[in-house]
Short mmCIF file of C-alpha atoms in Angstrom, two decimals:
data_model
loop_
_atom_site.label_atom_id
_atom_site.label_comp_id
_atom_site.label_asym_id
_atom_site.label_seq_id
_atom_site.Cartn_x
_atom_site.Cartn_y
_atom_site.Cartn_z
CA UNK A 65 44.37 -83.61 -5.43
CA UNK A 66 44.08 -86.89 -3.56
CA UNK A 67 45.68 -88.57 -0.59
CA UNK A 68 46.57 -92.24 -0.87
CA UNK A 69 49.14 -94.65 0.41
CA UNK A 70 52.36 -94.24 -1.61
CA UNK A 71 53.77 -97.13 -3.64
CA UNK A 72 56.74 -98.92 -2.10
CA UNK A 73 59.88 -96.80 -2.49
CA UNK A 74 62.73 -98.34 -4.48
CA UNK A 75 66.02 -98.89 -2.68
CA UNK A 76 68.01 -95.64 -2.63
CA UNK A 77 70.78 -96.75 -4.94
CA UNK A 78 72.51 -93.62 -6.33
CA UNK A 79 74.48 -95.70 -8.80
CA UNK A 80 71.25 -96.46 -10.69
CA UNK A 81 70.76 -92.82 -11.71
CA UNK A 82 70.81 -92.31 -15.52
CA UNK A 83 74.13 -90.70 -16.45
CA UNK A 84 72.64 -87.46 -17.92
CA UNK A 85 70.70 -86.92 -14.69
CA UNK A 86 73.53 -87.85 -12.32
CA UNK A 87 74.51 -84.15 -11.81
CA UNK A 88 71.27 -83.82 -9.84
CA UNK A 89 72.39 -86.29 -7.16
CA UNK A 90 72.84 -84.47 -3.84
CA UNK A 91 71.63 -81.23 -5.46
CA UNK A 92 69.29 -79.06 -3.40
CA UNK A 93 65.83 -78.33 -4.80
CA UNK A 94 65.33 -74.56 -4.65
CA UNK A 95 61.72 -74.18 -5.82
CA UNK A 96 58.92 -75.70 -7.89
CA UNK A 97 57.27 -73.99 -10.87
CA UNK A 98 54.25 -75.36 -12.68
CA UNK A 99 52.31 -74.09 -15.68
CA UNK A 100 49.01 -76.02 -15.30
CA UNK A 101 47.67 -74.85 -18.66
CA UNK A 102 50.52 -76.51 -20.58
CA UNK A 103 51.60 -79.20 -18.11
CA UNK A 104 55.19 -77.99 -17.77
CA UNK A 105 56.83 -78.57 -14.38
CA UNK A 106 60.24 -76.93 -13.84
CA UNK A 107 62.44 -77.79 -10.85
CA UNK A 108 65.49 -75.57 -10.13
CA UNK A 109 68.30 -77.55 -8.47
CA UNK A 110 71.56 -76.14 -7.13
CA UNK A 111 74.87 -77.93 -6.67
CA UNK A 112 77.63 -75.44 -7.36
CA UNK A 113 75.60 -74.33 -10.37
CA UNK A 114 71.93 -74.10 -11.20
CA UNK A 115 70.17 -76.81 -13.24
CA UNK A 116 66.53 -76.52 -14.32
CA UNK A 117 64.93 -79.92 -14.82
CA UNK A 118 61.65 -79.80 -16.74
CA UNK A 119 58.97 -82.48 -16.96
CA UNK A 120 56.20 -82.22 -19.54
CA UNK A 121 53.08 -83.76 -18.02
CA UNK A 122 50.85 -82.88 -20.97
CA UNK A 123 48.66 -82.32 -22.73
CA UNK A 124 50.50 -79.47 -24.49
CA UNK A 125 54.09 -80.04 -23.35
CA UNK A 126 55.59 -83.52 -22.96
CA UNK A 127 58.91 -85.14 -22.10
CA UNK A 128 62.00 -84.45 -19.98
CA UNK A 129 64.75 -81.90 -20.42
CA UNK A 130 67.06 -79.27 -18.98
CA UNK A 131 65.58 -75.84 -19.71
CA UNK A 132 67.54 -72.57 -20.00
CA UNK A 133 64.95 -70.47 -18.15
CA UNK A 134 61.73 -70.62 -16.19
CA UNK A 135 58.42 -70.74 -18.08
CA UNK A 136 56.51 -67.53 -18.63
CA UNK A 137 53.29 -68.66 -16.94
CA UNK A 138 53.50 -70.22 -13.49
CA UNK A 139 50.93 -71.26 -10.89
CA UNK A 140 50.90 -69.69 -7.45
CA UNK A 141 52.07 -71.48 -4.33
CA UNK A 142 48.41 -72.30 -3.59
CA UNK A 143 48.35 -74.93 -6.36
CA UNK A 144 48.13 -78.34 -4.62
CA UNK A 145 51.15 -79.86 -6.38
CA UNK A 146 53.31 -76.76 -5.86
CA UNK A 147 52.22 -76.51 -2.22
CA UNK A 148 53.08 -80.17 -1.60
CA UNK A 149 56.52 -79.78 -3.16
CA UNK A 150 57.23 -76.63 -1.17
CA UNK A 151 56.21 -78.44 2.01
CA UNK A 152 58.12 -81.70 1.51
CA UNK A 153 60.80 -81.31 -1.20
CA UNK A 154 62.06 -77.72 -1.46
CA UNK A 155 65.34 -77.12 0.38
CA UNK A 156 66.02 -80.88 0.53
CA UNK A 157 68.73 -82.71 -1.43
CA UNK A 158 68.27 -85.52 -3.92
CA UNK A 159 69.30 -88.87 -2.45
CA UNK A 160 68.57 -91.13 -5.43
CA UNK A 161 67.22 -91.05 -9.00
CA UNK A 162 65.60 -94.12 -10.50
CA UNK A 163 63.77 -95.07 -13.70
CA UNK A 164 61.14 -97.63 -12.81
CA UNK A 165 57.76 -98.70 -14.24
CA UNK A 166 57.83 -96.00 -16.92
CA UNK A 167 58.34 -93.18 -14.41
CA UNK A 168 61.21 -91.13 -13.00
CA UNK A 169 61.48 -91.33 -9.20
CA UNK A 170 63.51 -88.88 -7.11
CA UNK A 171 63.99 -89.58 -3.42
CA UNK A 172 65.06 -86.74 -1.13
CA UNK A 173 67.02 -86.67 2.10
CA UNK A 174 64.65 -86.79 5.09
CA UNK A 175 64.45 -83.88 7.57
CA UNK A 176 64.81 -86.47 10.34
CA UNK A 177 66.92 -89.62 10.07
CA UNK A 178 64.15 -91.55 11.77
CA UNK A 179 61.80 -90.89 8.83
CA UNK A 180 61.96 -91.99 5.19
CA UNK A 181 62.68 -89.31 2.63
CA UNK A 182 59.97 -87.66 0.58
CA UNK A 183 59.58 -88.88 -2.98
CA UNK A 184 58.71 -87.27 -6.31
CA UNK A 185 57.44 -89.49 -9.12
CA UNK A 186 57.10 -88.12 -12.66
CA UNK A 187 55.15 -89.77 -15.47
CA UNK A 188 55.78 -87.69 -18.57
CA UNK A 189 53.73 -87.59 -21.76
CA UNK A 190 50.40 -86.23 -22.98
CA UNK A 191 48.69 -88.04 -20.13
CA UNK A 192 51.48 -87.63 -17.64
CA UNK A 193 51.28 -87.15 -13.91
CA UNK A 194 53.33 -86.01 -10.93
CA UNK A 195 52.98 -87.26 -7.37
CA UNK A 196 54.63 -86.15 -4.14
CA UNK A 197 54.84 -88.71 -1.32
CA UNK A 198 55.56 -87.13 2.06
CA UNK A 199 57.61 -88.88 4.79
CA UNK A 200 54.36 -89.51 6.70
CA UNK A 201 52.91 -91.49 3.78
CA UNK A 202 50.42 -88.99 2.27
CA UNK A 203 50.56 -88.55 -1.49
CA UNK A 204 49.47 -85.56 -3.57
CA UNK A 205 48.78 -86.35 -7.23
CA UNK A 206 48.31 -83.95 -10.15
CA UNK A 207 46.51 -84.05 -12.48
CA UNK A 208 43.82 -86.60 -11.72
CA UNK A 209 41.79 -88.44 -14.34
CA UNK A 210 38.22 -87.21 -14.74
CA UNK A 211 37.14 -90.17 -12.64
CA UNK A 212 39.42 -88.88 -9.88
CA UNK A 213 41.70 -91.89 -9.68
CA UNK A 214 45.38 -92.26 -10.66
CA UNK A 215 47.43 -93.48 -12.38
CA UNK A 216 47.36 -91.94 -15.83
CA UNK A 217 49.28 -93.28 -18.82
CA UNK A 218 52.76 -91.82 -19.28
CA UNK A 219 55.57 -92.35 -21.79
CA UNK A 220 58.86 -94.03 -20.93
CA UNK A 221 61.15 -91.08 -20.03
CA UNK A 222 64.29 -92.92 -21.13
CA UNK A 223 63.67 -91.81 -24.74
CA UNK A 224 64.67 -88.23 -23.76
CA UNK A 225 67.69 -88.93 -21.53
CA UNK A 226 70.11 -90.68 -23.85
CA UNK A 227 72.53 -87.76 -23.43
CA UNK A 228 72.83 -84.36 -21.78
CA UNK A 229 72.65 -82.73 -25.23
CA UNK A 230 69.31 -84.45 -25.89
CA UNK A 231 67.98 -83.20 -22.56
CA UNK A 232 69.06 -79.62 -23.28
CA UNK A 233 67.73 -79.66 -26.84
CA UNK A 234 64.38 -81.07 -25.84
CA UNK A 235 64.19 -78.77 -22.79
CA UNK A 236 64.49 -75.68 -25.01
CA UNK A 237 61.69 -76.98 -27.22
CA UNK A 238 59.51 -77.63 -24.16
CA UNK A 239 59.84 -74.19 -22.59
CA UNK A 240 59.34 -72.45 -25.95
CA UNK A 241 56.19 -74.50 -26.59
CA UNK A 242 54.91 -73.72 -23.09
CA UNK A 243 55.54 -69.99 -23.49
CA UNK A 244 53.89 -69.92 -26.92
CA UNK A 245 50.82 -71.64 -25.52
CA UNK A 246 50.76 -69.29 -22.51
CA UNK A 247 50.91 -66.25 -24.81
CA UNK A 248 48.07 -67.63 -26.90
CA UNK A 249 45.99 -68.19 -23.76
CA UNK A 250 46.81 -64.67 -22.53
CA UNK A 251 45.66 -63.14 -25.83
CA UNK A 252 42.47 -65.22 -25.76
CA UNK A 253 41.83 -64.29 -22.15
CA UNK A 254 42.49 -60.59 -22.76
CA UNK A 255 40.16 -60.56 -25.73
CA UNK A 256 37.41 -62.40 -23.87
CA UNK A 257 37.69 -60.19 -20.80
CA UNK A 258 37.78 -56.96 -22.84
CA UNK A 259 34.71 -58.00 -24.86
CA UNK A 260 32.88 -58.88 -21.65
CA UNK A 261 33.77 -55.45 -20.21
CA UNK A 262 32.53 -53.79 -23.40
CA UNK A 263 29.18 -55.58 -23.19
CA UNK A 264 28.86 -54.70 -19.50
CA UNK A 265 29.48 -51.02 -20.28
CA UNK A 266 26.89 -51.15 -23.06
CA UNK A 267 24.34 -52.61 -20.65
CA UNK A 268 25.14 -49.97 -18.06
CA UNK A 269 24.86 -47.13 -20.56
CA UNK A 270 21.50 -48.41 -21.81
CA UNK A 271 20.18 -48.66 -18.25
CA UNK A 272 21.24 -45.06 -17.51
CA UNK A 273 19.68 -43.86 -20.77
CA UNK A 274 16.42 -45.49 -19.73
CA UNK A 275 16.61 -43.68 -16.39
CA UNK A 276 17.25 -40.39 -18.19
CA UNK A 277 14.30 -41.06 -20.50
CA UNK A 278 12.09 -41.15 -17.43
CA UNK A 279 12.98 -37.49 -16.80
CA UNK A 280 10.74 -36.59 -19.70
CA UNK A 281 7.85 -37.64 -17.47
CA UNK A 282 8.53 -34.85 -14.96
CA UNK A 283 6.47 -32.12 -16.77
CA UNK A 284 3.49 -34.48 -17.05
CA UNK A 285 3.67 -35.32 -13.34
CA UNK A 286 3.81 -31.62 -12.45
CA UNK A 287 0.78 -30.94 -14.65
CA UNK A 288 -1.18 -33.73 -12.95
CA UNK A 289 -0.28 -32.24 -9.57
CA UNK A 290 -1.55 -28.80 -10.61
CA UNK A 291 -4.78 -30.24 -12.04
CA UNK A 292 -5.42 -32.23 -8.86
CA UNK A 293 -5.00 -29.09 -6.76
CA UNK A 294 -7.56 -27.31 -8.93
CA UNK A 295 -10.02 -30.15 -9.62
CA UNK A 296 -9.43 -32.66 -6.80
CA UNK A 297 -12.52 -31.63 -4.86
CA UNK A 298 -14.68 -32.89 -7.73
CA UNK A 299 -13.27 -36.44 -7.57
CA UNK A 300 -15.43 -38.86 -5.52
CA UNK A 301 -13.94 -40.16 -2.29
CA UNK A 302 -12.30 -43.60 -2.66
CA UNK A 303 -11.97 -43.31 -6.45
CA UNK A 304 -9.06 -45.21 -8.01
CA UNK A 305 -9.19 -43.28 -11.29
CA UNK A 306 -10.07 -39.74 -12.24
CA UNK A 307 -10.58 -37.86 -15.50
CA UNK A 308 -9.17 -34.33 -15.28
CA UNK A 309 -9.72 -31.49 -17.76
CA UNK A 310 -6.44 -30.42 -19.35
CA UNK A 311 -6.80 -26.64 -19.32
CA UNK A 312 -3.35 -26.09 -20.86
CA UNK A 313 -3.59 -28.24 -24.00
CA UNK A 314 -7.22 -29.19 -24.12
CA UNK A 315 -8.83 -32.59 -23.76
CA UNK A 316 -8.65 -34.74 -20.65
CA UNK A 317 -6.04 -36.71 -18.68
CA UNK A 318 -6.71 -40.06 -17.03
CA UNK A 319 -5.05 -40.38 -13.60
CA UNK A 320 -4.65 -43.41 -11.31
CA UNK A 321 -5.21 -42.58 -7.63
CA UNK A 322 -4.85 -44.23 -4.25
CA UNK A 323 -8.34 -44.89 -2.85
CA UNK A 324 -7.38 -44.23 0.79
CA UNK A 325 -6.58 -40.50 0.32
CA UNK A 326 -8.56 -37.56 -1.01
CA UNK A 327 -7.64 -36.80 -4.63
CA UNK A 328 -6.53 -33.24 -3.87
CA UNK A 329 -4.19 -34.44 -1.13
CA UNK A 330 -2.43 -36.69 -3.64
CA UNK A 331 -1.21 -33.74 -5.70
CA UNK A 332 1.94 -33.52 -3.56
CA UNK A 333 2.77 -37.16 -4.47
CA UNK A 334 2.98 -36.22 -8.13
CA UNK A 335 5.00 -33.07 -7.38
CA UNK A 336 7.37 -35.18 -5.28
CA UNK A 337 7.87 -37.75 -8.06
CA UNK A 338 8.67 -34.95 -10.50
CA UNK A 339 11.24 -33.39 -8.13
CA UNK A 340 12.82 -36.79 -7.58
CA UNK A 341 13.34 -37.29 -11.30
CA UNK A 342 14.80 -33.82 -11.76
CA UNK A 343 17.24 -34.14 -8.85
CA UNK A 344 18.55 -37.46 -10.17
CA UNK A 345 19.37 -35.97 -13.57
CA UNK A 346 22.83 -34.67 -12.65
CA UNK A 347 23.95 -38.00 -11.17
CA UNK A 348 22.63 -40.00 -14.12
CA UNK A 349 24.13 -37.67 -16.73
CA UNK A 350 27.53 -37.84 -15.02
CA UNK A 351 27.36 -41.63 -14.85
CA UNK A 352 26.38 -41.85 -18.52
CA UNK A 353 29.33 -39.64 -19.49
CA UNK A 354 31.72 -41.77 -17.43
CA UNK A 355 30.32 -44.99 -18.92
CA UNK A 356 30.57 -43.71 -22.48
CA UNK A 357 34.16 -42.58 -21.85
CA UNK A 358 35.04 -46.02 -20.49
CA UNK A 359 33.42 -47.64 -23.54
CA UNK A 360 35.47 -45.43 -25.87
CA UNK A 361 38.60 -46.57 -24.02
CA UNK A 362 37.83 -50.29 -24.19
CA UNK A 363 36.46 -50.42 -27.75
CA UNK A 364 39.79 -49.78 -29.57
CA UNK A 365 41.52 -52.07 -27.07
CA UNK A 366 39.50 -55.04 -28.36
CA UNK A 367 40.80 -54.51 -31.91
CA UNK A 368 44.36 -53.94 -30.65
CA UNK A 369 44.32 -57.25 -28.75
CA UNK A 370 42.90 -59.16 -31.71
CA UNK A 371 45.62 -57.80 -34.01
CA UNK A 372 48.56 -57.90 -31.56
CA UNK A 373 51.57 -60.07 -32.44
CA UNK A 374 52.48 -63.05 -30.27
CA UNK A 375 55.04 -60.93 -28.47
CA UNK A 376 55.34 -60.97 -24.65
CA UNK A 377 56.07 -57.24 -24.36
CA UNK A 378 53.14 -56.27 -26.61
CA UNK A 379 50.65 -58.50 -24.81
CA UNK A 380 51.89 -57.45 -21.38
CA UNK A 381 51.44 -53.80 -22.39
CA UNK A 382 47.90 -54.51 -23.60
CA UNK A 383 47.15 -56.33 -20.34
CA UNK A 384 48.21 -53.21 -18.41
CA UNK A 385 46.01 -51.05 -20.65
CA UNK A 386 43.09 -53.40 -20.02
CA UNK A 387 43.58 -53.13 -16.26
CA UNK A 388 43.68 -49.33 -16.44
CA UNK A 389 40.46 -49.47 -18.49
CA UNK A 390 38.71 -51.31 -15.68
CA UNK A 391 39.24 -54.95 -16.67
CA UNK A 392 40.33 -56.61 -13.43
CA UNK A 393 43.46 -58.77 -13.28
CA UNK A 394 41.39 -61.66 -11.92
CA UNK A 395 39.04 -61.49 -14.94
CA UNK A 396 42.01 -61.59 -17.32
CA UNK A 397 43.60 -64.49 -15.45
CA UNK A 398 40.36 -66.46 -15.25
CA UNK A 399 39.61 -65.88 -18.93
CA UNK A 400 43.14 -66.88 -19.99
CA UNK A 401 42.77 -70.14 -18.09
CA UNK A 402 39.40 -70.89 -19.62
CA UNK A 403 37.54 -70.34 -16.34
CA UNK A 404 35.34 -67.53 -17.64
CA UNK A 405 33.24 -70.14 -19.34
CA UNK A 406 29.63 -70.39 -20.41
CA UNK A 407 28.94 -72.17 -17.12
CA UNK A 408 29.96 -69.08 -15.18
CA UNK A 409 27.74 -66.94 -17.36
CA UNK A 410 24.82 -69.20 -16.45
CA UNK A 411 25.52 -68.78 -12.73
CA UNK A 412 23.77 -65.45 -12.27
CA UNK A 413 24.40 -63.85 -8.92
CA UNK A 414 21.37 -62.45 -7.08
CA UNK A 415 23.21 -59.23 -6.22
CA UNK A 416 25.36 -56.45 -7.59
CA UNK A 417 28.70 -55.75 -5.91
CA UNK A 418 29.83 -52.24 -5.06
CA UNK A 419 32.96 -51.01 -3.28
CA UNK A 420 33.48 -48.17 -0.84
CA UNK A 421 36.45 -45.81 -1.03
CA UNK A 422 38.67 -48.37 0.75
CA UNK A 423 37.59 -51.27 -1.46
CA UNK A 424 35.22 -52.84 1.07
CA UNK A 425 32.31 -54.83 -0.32
CA UNK A 426 28.64 -53.84 -0.37
CA UNK A 427 26.06 -56.22 -1.89
CA UNK A 428 22.79 -54.93 -3.33
CA UNK A 429 19.95 -57.32 -4.26
CA UNK A 430 18.77 -57.27 -7.87
CA UNK A 431 15.04 -57.71 -7.20
CA UNK A 432 12.38 -59.39 -5.07
CA UNK A 433 13.38 -63.05 -5.39
CA UNK A 434 17.03 -62.04 -5.62
CA UNK A 435 16.69 -60.13 -2.34
CA UNK A 436 15.37 -63.31 -0.73
CA UNK A 437 18.28 -65.36 -2.05
CA UNK A 438 20.78 -62.72 -0.97
CA UNK A 439 19.69 -62.74 2.66
CA UNK A 440 18.92 -66.47 2.96
CA UNK A 441 21.82 -68.00 1.01
CA UNK A 442 24.63 -65.47 0.81
CA UNK A 443 24.45 -63.22 3.88
CA UNK A 444 25.93 -64.53 7.13
CA UNK A 445 24.29 -63.98 10.55
CA UNK A 446 26.83 -61.35 11.60
CA UNK A 447 26.64 -59.35 8.35
CA UNK A 448 24.79 -56.04 8.36
CA UNK A 449 21.41 -55.77 6.59
CA UNK A 450 20.03 -52.41 5.39
CA UNK A 451 16.78 -51.33 3.71
CA UNK A 452 15.04 -48.02 3.03
CA UNK A 453 12.56 -47.62 5.89
CA UNK A 454 8.94 -48.35 4.98
CA UNK A 455 9.73 -47.99 1.26
CA UNK A 456 9.93 -50.60 -1.47
CA UNK A 457 13.58 -51.17 -2.37
CA UNK A 458 16.60 -53.44 -2.58
CA UNK A 459 18.09 -55.36 0.33
CA UNK A 460 21.67 -54.29 1.05
CA UNK A 461 24.27 -56.44 2.80
CA UNK A 462 27.60 -55.33 4.25
CA UNK A 463 29.82 -58.41 4.82
CA UNK A 464 31.51 -58.16 8.23
CA UNK A 465 33.77 -60.36 10.29
CA UNK A 466 32.20 -61.91 13.38
CA UNK A 467 32.17 -59.33 16.17
CA UNK A 468 33.17 -56.49 13.83
CA UNK A 469 31.34 -53.17 13.97
CA UNK A 470 30.53 -51.52 10.67
CA UNK A 471 32.79 -48.45 10.14
CA UNK A 472 30.85 -45.18 9.93
CA UNK A 473 31.83 -44.31 6.34
CA UNK A 474 31.02 -47.82 5.13
CA UNK A 475 27.63 -47.60 6.87
CA UNK A 476 26.84 -44.28 5.16
CA UNK A 477 27.90 -45.69 1.78
CA UNK A 478 25.68 -48.75 2.25
CA UNK A 479 22.79 -46.55 3.40
CA UNK A 480 23.26 -44.33 0.34
CA UNK A 481 22.92 -47.38 -1.91
CA UNK A 482 19.85 -48.57 0.02
CA UNK A 483 18.24 -45.17 -0.56
CA UNK A 484 19.23 -45.01 -4.22
CA UNK A 485 17.93 -48.50 -5.05
CA UNK A 486 14.50 -47.80 -3.59
CA UNK A 487 11.43 -45.73 -4.34
CA UNK A 488 13.16 -42.89 -2.50
CA UNK A 489 15.64 -42.49 -5.37
CA UNK A 490 16.14 -38.80 -6.09
CA UNK A 491 15.14 -37.62 -2.59
CA UNK A 492 17.60 -35.48 -0.67
CA UNK A 493 17.27 -37.61 2.45
CA UNK A 494 15.97 -41.05 3.35
CA UNK A 495 15.58 -43.06 6.54
CA UNK A 496 17.35 -46.43 6.32
CA UNK A 497 16.75 -49.34 8.69
CA UNK A 498 19.74 -51.51 9.61
CA UNK A 499 20.21 -54.58 11.81
CA UNK A 500 22.43 -57.64 11.91
CA UNK A 501 21.28 -60.25 9.43
CA UNK A 502 20.53 -62.66 12.32
CA UNK A 503 17.56 -60.47 13.29
CA UNK A 504 15.95 -60.56 9.81
CA UNK A 505 13.38 -63.28 9.09
CA UNK A 506 11.63 -64.38 5.93
CA UNK A 507 8.02 -65.35 6.81
CA UNK A 508 6.63 -68.44 5.14
CA UNK A 509 4.56 -67.79 2.01
CA UNK A 510 5.39 -64.08 2.13
CA UNK A 511 5.80 -62.03 -1.04
CA UNK A 512 9.22 -61.90 -2.74
CA UNK A 513 11.49 -59.53 -0.84
CA UNK A 514 9.15 -59.28 2.18
CA UNK A 515 10.84 -59.76 5.56
CA UNK A 516 10.32 -58.99 9.22
CA UNK A 517 13.05 -57.87 11.62
CA UNK A 518 13.65 -56.57 15.13
CA UNK A 519 16.32 -54.60 17.03
CA UNK A 520 16.04 -51.99 14.30
CA UNK A 521 18.34 -49.00 14.16
CA UNK A 522 17.65 -45.98 11.96
CA UNK A 523 20.16 -44.07 9.86
CA UNK A 524 19.06 -40.81 8.23
CA UNK A 525 20.98 -40.68 4.95
CA UNK A 526 21.48 -37.36 3.24
CA UNK A 527 22.26 -38.29 -0.33
CA UNK A 528 25.51 -36.68 -1.49
CA UNK A 529 25.77 -36.67 -5.31
CA UNK A 530 29.56 -37.14 -5.26
CA UNK A 531 29.37 -40.09 -2.87
CA UNK A 532 26.58 -41.70 -4.91
CA UNK A 533 28.49 -41.22 -8.17
CA UNK A 534 31.61 -42.82 -6.64
CA UNK A 535 29.63 -45.82 -5.45
CA UNK A 536 27.83 -46.32 -8.77
CA UNK A 537 31.14 -46.14 -10.61
CA UNK A 538 32.51 -48.94 -8.41
CA UNK A 539 29.85 -51.41 -9.54
CA UNK A 540 31.26 -54.75 -10.61
CA UNK A 541 29.38 -56.11 -13.59
CA UNK A 542 28.40 -59.76 -13.88
#
């Protein structure tokens, strides 16, 4: 989109309108529909009957014509060209139609007689272009050349308007070509989004399996705790390693210790780690079962999409199945428009996104450097920052509006995630610090993830397995 001074408007001479387009004179423009992926612009006019004028701006659809129906794929009102037309042309009547300089120009009646009318200029062809000139002189142009400057090269529109029959025949070809292209893009987008979901589920399942594999370490940790209780008094004070006799299976076990505590006193640390692993088993097993079920739902969907006919009803049904399987509508739309590109894949976010029961966002840092980026580049001063108190763990951010207090349930959900993504994972309860992001500081040359903060508040989180499972299931991959 660009704003420039409009070219001089031609004299509003209705008699110069090409005969096949003359029915549009004094007709009221009802709406504006654009399919950006194919370049088809459809304008519904009404003057006793409805006429749909279509302009093919390229690269996939070109020319001029009267179409029998609206295109299948249409941009939202937020598209700059559609927004400009809704603001300056819709609900106004056509004053004049003129072919000039290889373009079709439509001038509309002004809202105020003291102002000139708005103007729509259409250059059709594979490198076509549309521009809307408002009464105040601003012009919105779409699409722009890669260099960002109009005009583009169009094709003389007179070749398509020799007769009304030619306009209708070519219009039908245009809308069919646009719909075929839109269906092809939808299939491609569905397939890409479903495959991405499948890979995300595979990654999630593998991560949960790795967590479950750690449970096998619980018996060993319990054994070390028992041996420390029995033999800890023999370990020298300040030792960082100890060799314990394995009375159960024979031989010895090498153990790493903290030098600032007596060896016997560290037995409870190993018992605690074992209990933590065992308590997390139910949550992890449930999440693995849910992930595997989701994978089994999406896997056949990929084959069904690849083999589906180019039929609107079939693809729409598959799109609904994909949404029910957890593929978001925005992912499908972005993929079908080519926006889920390799560039997006390269743009790794430093956080995972979770949702509470009402769909509100909670951001959890991925790791040390990611935690730093989350709080310094993504969190706003009035957002809420949470972290497991005095324990190594992820930084958690709750995005809030300025002056907004964090709702109690959202706070508990965020605190639950802060506890889970910390060394307190598996504990029944955990203290969580929380403050506004404005009170968190990253000291210079500090270790990744290390911060200081003041005005601390403490939330004691009692981890509820059902709440945790709901939050983990809401994770948005990517």
